[in-house]
Amino acid sequence: MQLQISEEVRAALDDSRPVVALESTVITHGLPYPQNVETALAMESAVREGGAIPATIAVLQGQITVGITHDDIERLGSIKDNSVRKCSRRDFPIAVGLKQDGATTVAGTMIVAYAAGIKVFATGGIGGVHRGHPFDVSADLIELGRTPVAVVCSGAKSILDLPLTLETLETQGVPVIGYGVDSLPAFYTRESGLPIDQRVDTPQQAARIIQALFALNLGHGALITVPVPVEYELDGQVAEQAIQQAVREADEQGITGKHVTPFVLSRVSALTGDRSKRANTALLVNNGKTAAMIAGELSKIAL
Ligand code: PSU
Ligand code: MN
């Protein structure tokens, strides 16, 4: 895979210093402008605070780019109507072949991070199995089963069927780790009550698992789930009501395919207002910093 890697990221990778990959679909399809751009930049700063180099990934006019600039983030984030291609595995040949802009999903970002030699990737929530549509399985879950990258996230929004999402991750052979938590985080809320495979409490423990994942050469990824910071957690019932309404509207309006997740995300955000937006930003920033600390420990072990 031909990559355009920024000088800063290239230098860090060459010296085996910690690097954290960041996705771009959350910028173009996950949050409204200008909160999306502010959050993306805040996340990059949090990665630096945590001691790693951020590498935000996107396709820029057909060039798969690792470490896009602040200007690129502003440009992608301010393009109207979600017109940037949402780039999952199947979209790369189209975006590259036709020299389009593309924002990489969790699956898309994993593919590029792996090709660049980046082991740790931070985001907010992964895709999963949709409620009421058990055959609508996000390509993120399949990618986790086939690409060795550690994805640091806050679980998945309960716009998804979380039990079926966990079942699929099990089938795909993906270990689900709770970082300071005993059950799977559900994005806006810290705990879903659903089982994880192991709890860890330090960046070092998480790094040991990731080190083993690569050493064993198993060929799949891992999920490190970090709950939203306590002071930003949403009331579970408020979140659930908005989610039920948003999923119902998606069904009523016949929204399908790659449009389902962006539609439901924007409806949930509109229905829950400022609190959910603050929670979303807070967990993205916290995940960036946590991922950086894990990547730091990993580069110590790997030396
Ligand atoms: N969940 C969120 N925010 C997001 C996404 C999911 O809370 O921005 C984005 C991620 O980029 C994820 C993608 O990879 O949506 C999943 O889309 P789909 O369900 O179509 O696979
Ligand atoms: Mn889908």
Coordinates of C-alpha atoms and ligand atoms in Angstrom, one line a residue:
M1 CA 0.0 0.0 0.0
Q2 CA 1.5 3.3 -1.0
L3 CA 1.3 5.8 1.8
Q4 CA 2.1 9.5 2.3
I5 CA 3.5 9.7 5.8
S6 CA 4.2 13.0 7.5
E7 CA 7.8 13.8 8.4
E8 CA 7.1 13.9 12.1
V9 CA 5.3 10.5 12.1
R10 CA 8.0 8.9 9.8
A11 CA 10.7 10.1 12.2
A12 CA 8.9 8.8 15.2
L13 CA 8.3 5.4 13.6
D14 CA 12.0 5.1 12.4
D15 CA 13.1 5.8 16.1
S16 CA 10.5 3.4 17.5
R17 CA 9.0 6.2 19.5
P18 CA 5.3 5.9 20.3
V19 CA 2.7 6.9 17.7
V20 CA -1.1 6.8 18.0
A21 CA -3.3 6.6 14.9
L22 CA -6.6 8.6 14.8
E23 CA -9.5 8.2 12.4
S24 CA -11.2 10.8 10.3
T25 CA -14.8 9.5 9.8
V26 CA -15.5 10.8 13.3
I27 CA -14.5 14.3 12.0
T28 CA -16.6 14.2 8.8
H29 CA -19.6 11.9 9.8
G30 CA -19.5 11.6 13.6
L31 CA -19.7 15.2 14.9
P32 CA -21.1 18.5 13.6
Y33 CA -18.9 21.4 12.5
P34 CA -17.1 23.1 14.2
Q35 CA -17.1 20.8 17.2
N36 CA -15.6 18.0 15.0
V37 CA -12.6 20.1 14.1
E38 CA -12.1 21.4 17.7
T39 CA -12.3 17.8 19.0
A40 CA -10.0 16.4 16.4
L41 CA -7.3 19.0 17.3
A42 CA -7.9 18.5 21.1
M43 CA -7.5 14.8 20.6
E44 CA -4.1 15.3 18.8
S45 CA -3.0 17.5 21.7
A46 CA -4.1 14.9 24.2
V47 CA -2.0 12.3 22.4
R48 CA 1.0 14.6 22.7
E49 CA 0.3 15.2 26.4
G50 CA 0.3 11.5 26.8
G51 CA 3.7 11.3 25.3
A52 CA 3.1 10.1 21.7
I53 CA 2.9 11.5 18.2
P54 CA -0.6 11.7 16.7
A55 CA -1.2 10.4 13.2
T56 CA -4.6 11.3 11.9
I57 CA -5.3 9.3 8.8
A58 CA -7.4 10.2 5.7
V59 CA -7.4 9.9 2.0
L60 CA -6.6 13.3 0.4
Q61 CA -7.4 13.5 -3.3
G62 CA -6.6 9.8 -3.7
Q63 CA -3.4 9.8 -1.5
I64 CA -3.6 7.7 1.6
T65 CA -2.1 10.0 4.2
V66 CA -0.8 9.3 7.7
G67 CA -0.5 12.4 9.8
I68 CA -2.7 14.9 8.0
T69 CA -2.2 18.6 8.8
H70 CA -4.4 20.9 10.9
D71 CA -5.4 22.6 7.6
D72 CA -6.5 19.2 6.2
I73 CA -8.6 18.6 9.3
E74 CA -10.2 22.0 9.0
R75 CA -10.9 21.4 5.3
L76 CA -12.4 17.9 5.7
G77 CA -14.3 18.9 8.7
S78 CA -16.0 21.9 7.1
I79 CA -17.1 20.2 3.9
K80 CA -20.9 20.3 3.9
D81 CA -23.4 17.4 3.6
N82 CA -21.1 14.5 4.5
S83 CA -19.9 14.6 0.9
V84 CA -16.5 13.2 1.8
R85 CA -16.4 9.5 1.1
K86 CA -16.7 7.4 4.3
C87 CA -13.8 5.0 3.7
S88 CA -14.1 1.5 5.0
R89 CA -12.2 -1.4 3.5
R90 CA -14.3 -1.6 0.3
D91 CA -13.9 2.2 -0.4
F92 CA -10.1 2.4 -0.8
P93 CA -10.0 1.3 -4.5
I94 CA -12.6 3.9 -5.4
A95 CA -11.2 6.8 -3.4
V96 CA -7.6 6.1 -4.6
G97 CA -8.5 5.2 -8.2
L98 CA -10.7 8.2 -8.7
K99 CA -8.5 10.6 -6.6
Q100 CA -11.2 11.4 -4.2
D101 CA -11.1 12.6 -0.6
G102 CA -12.0 9.9 2.0
A103 CA -12.5 9.9 5.7
T104 CA -11.3 6.6 7.2
T105 CA -13.6 4.6 9.5
V106 CA -12.3 2.4 12.3
A107 CA -11.8 -0.4 9.7
G108 CA -10.2 1.9 7.2
T109 CA -7.9 3.5 9.8
M110 CA -6.8 0.0 11.1
I111 CA -5.8 -1.0 7.6
V112 CA -3.7 2.1 7.0
A113 CA -2.2 2.1 10.6
Y114 CA -1.1 -1.5 10.1
A115 CA 0.5 -0.7 6.7
A116 CA 2.3 2.2 8.3
G117 CA 3.6 0.1 11.3
I118 CA 1.4 1.9 13.9
K119 CA 0.2 -0.5 16.6
V120 CA -2.1 1.6 18.7
F121 CA -5.2 3.5 17.4
A122 CA -7.6 5.7 19.5
T123 CA -11.2 6.6 18.7
G124 CA -14.6 7.1 20.4
G125 CA -16.8 4.2 19.4
I126 CA -16.5 1.3 17.0
G127 CA -19.3 0.1 14.7
G128 CA -21.1 -3.1 15.5
V129 CA -24.3 -5.1 14.9
H130 CA -27.3 -2.8 14.4
R131 CA -30.4 -3.1 16.6
G132 CA -33.1 -5.0 14.8
H133 CA -30.8 -5.7 11.8
P134 CA -28.6 -8.6 12.8
F135 CA -27.1 -8.8 9.3
D136 CA -26.0 -5.2 9.3
V137 CA -22.6 -6.0 10.8
S138 CA -20.0 -3.2 10.7
A139 CA -16.9 -3.9 8.7
D140 CA -15.1 -2.7 11.8
L141 CA -15.8 -6.0 13.6
I142 CA -14.5 -8.0 10.6
E143 CA -11.4 -5.8 10.4
L144 CA -10.6 -6.4 14.0
G145 CA -10.6 -10.1 13.2
R146 CA -8.1 -9.7 10.5
T147 CA -5.8 -6.8 11.2
P148 CA -3.3 -6.6 14.1
V149 CA -3.9 -3.2 15.6
A150 CA -5.0 -2.3 19.2
V151 CA -8.1 -0.1 19.1
V152 CA -8.6 2.1 22.2
C153 CA -12.2 3.2 22.4
S154 CA -15.2 3.6 24.7
G155 CA -16.9 0.4 23.5
A156 CA -19.8 1.1 21.2
K157 CA -22.8 3.3 21.4
S158 CA -25.9 1.5 22.4
I159 CA -27.4 2.6 19.0
L160 CA -26.1 -0.9 18.4
D161 CA -27.1 -4.3 19.7
L162 CA -24.2 -4.6 22.1
P163 CA -24.7 -8.3 23.1
L164 CA -24.7 -9.3 19.4
T165 CA -21.7 -7.0 18.8
L166 CA -19.8 -8.9 21.6
E167 CA -20.8 -12.3 20.1
T168 CA -19.4 -11.2 16.7
L169 CA -16.1 -10.0 18.3
E170 CA -15.8 -13.4 20.0
T171 CA -16.4 -15.2 16.6
Q172 CA -13.8 -13.0 15.1
G173 CA -11.3 -13.9 17.8
V174 CA -11.0 -10.3 19.2
P175 CA -10.0 -10.0 22.9
V176 CA -12.1 -7.2 24.7
I177 CA -10.2 -5.6 27.5
G178 CA -11.7 -3.2 30.0
Y179 CA -9.4 -0.4 31.1
G180 CA -10.3 0.3 34.7
V181 CA -13.7 -1.2 34.3
D182 CA -15.4 -4.6 34.8
S183 CA -17.9 -4.6 32.0
L184 CA -18.1 -3.2 28.4
P185 CA -18.4 0.6 28.3
A186 CA -21.4 1.8 26.3
F187 CA -19.9 5.1 25.1
Y188 CA -22.1 7.6 26.9
T189 CA -22.3 5.4 30.0
R190 CA -19.3 3.8 31.8
E191 CA -20.7 0.3 32.0
S192 CA -23.2 -1.9 30.1
G193 CA -23.0 -4.8 32.5
L194 CA -21.9 -7.0 29.5
P195 CA -18.9 -9.2 30.1
I196 CA -15.4 -8.3 28.9
D197 CA -12.5 -10.8 28.7
Q198 CA -10.1 -9.1 31.1
R199 CA -9.8 -6.0 33.2
V200 CA -6.5 -4.1 33.3
D201 CA -5.7 -1.0 35.5
T202 CA -2.5 0.4 34.1
P203 CA -1.1 1.3 30.7
Q204 CA 1.7 -1.2 31.3
Q205 CA -0.8 -4.1 31.6
A206 CA -2.5 -3.1 28.4
A207 CA 0.8 -2.8 26.7
R208 CA 1.8 -6.3 27.8
I209 CA -1.3 -7.7 26.1
I210 CA -0.7 -5.8 22.9
Q211 CA 3.0 -6.9 22.9
A212 CA 1.8 -10.5 23.2
L213 CA -0.8 -10.0 20.4
F214 CA 2.0 -9.0 18.0
A215 CA 4.5 -11.6 19.4
L216 CA 2.1 -14.4 18.9
N217 CA 1.5 -13.3 15.3
L218 CA -2.2 -14.2 15.5
G219 CA -3.1 -11.8 12.8
H220 CA -6.1 -10.1 14.5
G221 CA -6.6 -7.0 16.6
A222 CA -7.7 -6.2 20.1
L223 CA -10.1 -3.8 21.7
I224 CA -9.1 -1.8 24.8
T225 CA -12.2 -0.2 26.1
V226 CA -11.9 2.9 28.3
P227 CA -15.1 4.4 29.9
V228 CA -16.1 8.0 29.6
P229 CA -14.7 10.1 32.4
V230 CA -17.1 9.9 35.4
E231 CA -18.1 13.6 35.4
Y232 CA -19.2 13.5 31.8
E233 CA -21.3 10.2 32.0
L234 CA -24.8 10.5 30.7
D235 CA -27.9 9.3 32.5
G236 CA -28.5 5.8 31.1
Q237 CA -32.2 6.3 30.6
V238 CA -31.8 9.7 28.8
A239 CA -29.3 8.1 26.4
E240 CA -31.5 5.1 25.8
Q241 CA -34.6 7.1 25.0
A242 CA -32.8 9.2 22.5
I243 CA -31.3 6.1 20.9
Q244 CA -34.6 4.3 20.6
Q245 CA -36.1 7.3 18.9
A246 CA -33.2 7.7 16.5
V247 CA -33.2 4.0 15.6
R248 CA -36.9 4.2 15.0
E249 CA -36.6 7.2 12.7
A250 CA -33.8 5.5 10.7
D251 CA -36.1 2.5 10.1
E252 CA -39.1 4.7 9.3
Q253 CA -37.1 6.7 6.8
G254 CA -35.6 3.6 5.2
I255 CA -32.0 4.6 5.9
T256 CA -29.6 1.8 4.9
G257 CA -26.0 0.8 4.4
K258 CA -23.2 3.2 5.3
H259 CA -25.7 6.0 6.0
V260 CA -27.3 4.3 9.0
T261 CA -24.6 5.1 11.6
P262 CA -24.1 8.8 10.6
F263 CA -27.8 9.3 10.6
V264 CA -28.4 7.7 14.0
L265 CA -25.3 9.5 15.5
S266 CA -26.6 12.9 14.4
R267 CA -30.1 12.3 15.6
V268 CA -28.9 11.1 19.0
S269 CA -26.7 14.1 19.3
A270 CA -29.5 16.5 18.4
L271 CA -31.9 14.8 20.8
T272 CA -29.6 14.8 23.8
G273 CA -28.0 18.2 23.2
D274 CA -25.0 19.7 24.8
R275 CA -24.4 17.1 27.4
S276 CA -23.9 14.3 24.9
K277 CA -21.6 16.5 22.8
R278 CA -19.5 17.3 25.9
A279 CA -19.4 13.6 26.8
N280 CA -18.3 12.7 23.2
T281 CA -15.5 15.2 23.2
A282 CA -14.3 14.3 26.7
L283 CA -14.1 10.6 26.0
L284 CA -12.3 11.1 22.7
V285 CA -9.7 13.3 24.4
N286 CA -9.4 10.8 27.3
N287 CA -9.0 7.9 24.9
G288 CA -6.3 9.8 23.0
K289 CA -4.3 10.4 26.1
T290 CA -4.8 6.8 27.4
A291 CA -3.7 5.3 24.1
A292 CA -0.6 7.5 24.1
M293 CA 0.4 6.2 27.5
I294 CA -0.2 2.6 26.4
A295 CA 1.8 3.2 23.2
G296 CA 4.6 4.7 25.4
E297 CA 4.7 1.5 27.6
L298 CA 4.6 -0.6 24.5
S299 CA 7.6 1.1 22.9
K300 CA 9.5 0.5 26.2
I301 CA 8.7 -3.3 26.1
A302 CA 9.5 -3.5 22.4
L303 CA 13.0 -2.1 22.8
Ligands
PSU1 N1 -19.5 5.4 16.4 C1 -19.4 6.6 17.0 N2 -18.9 7.6 16.3 C2 -18.4 7.5 15.0 C3 -18.5 6.2 14.4 C4 -19.1 5.2 15.1 O1 -19.8 6.8 18.1 O2 -17.9 8.4 14.4 C5 -18.0 6.0 13.0 C6 -16.6 5.3 13.0 O3 -15.8 5.8 12.0 C7 -16.9 3.8 12.7 C8 -18.1 4.0 11.7 O4 -15.8 3.1 12.2 O5 -18.8 5.1 12.2 C9 -18.9 2.7 11.6 O6 -19.8 2.8 10.6 P1 -20.6 1.6 10.1 O7 -21.6 1.3 11.2 O8 -21.3 2.0 8.8 O9 -19.6 0.4 9.9
MN2 MN -23.6 -1.2 8.1

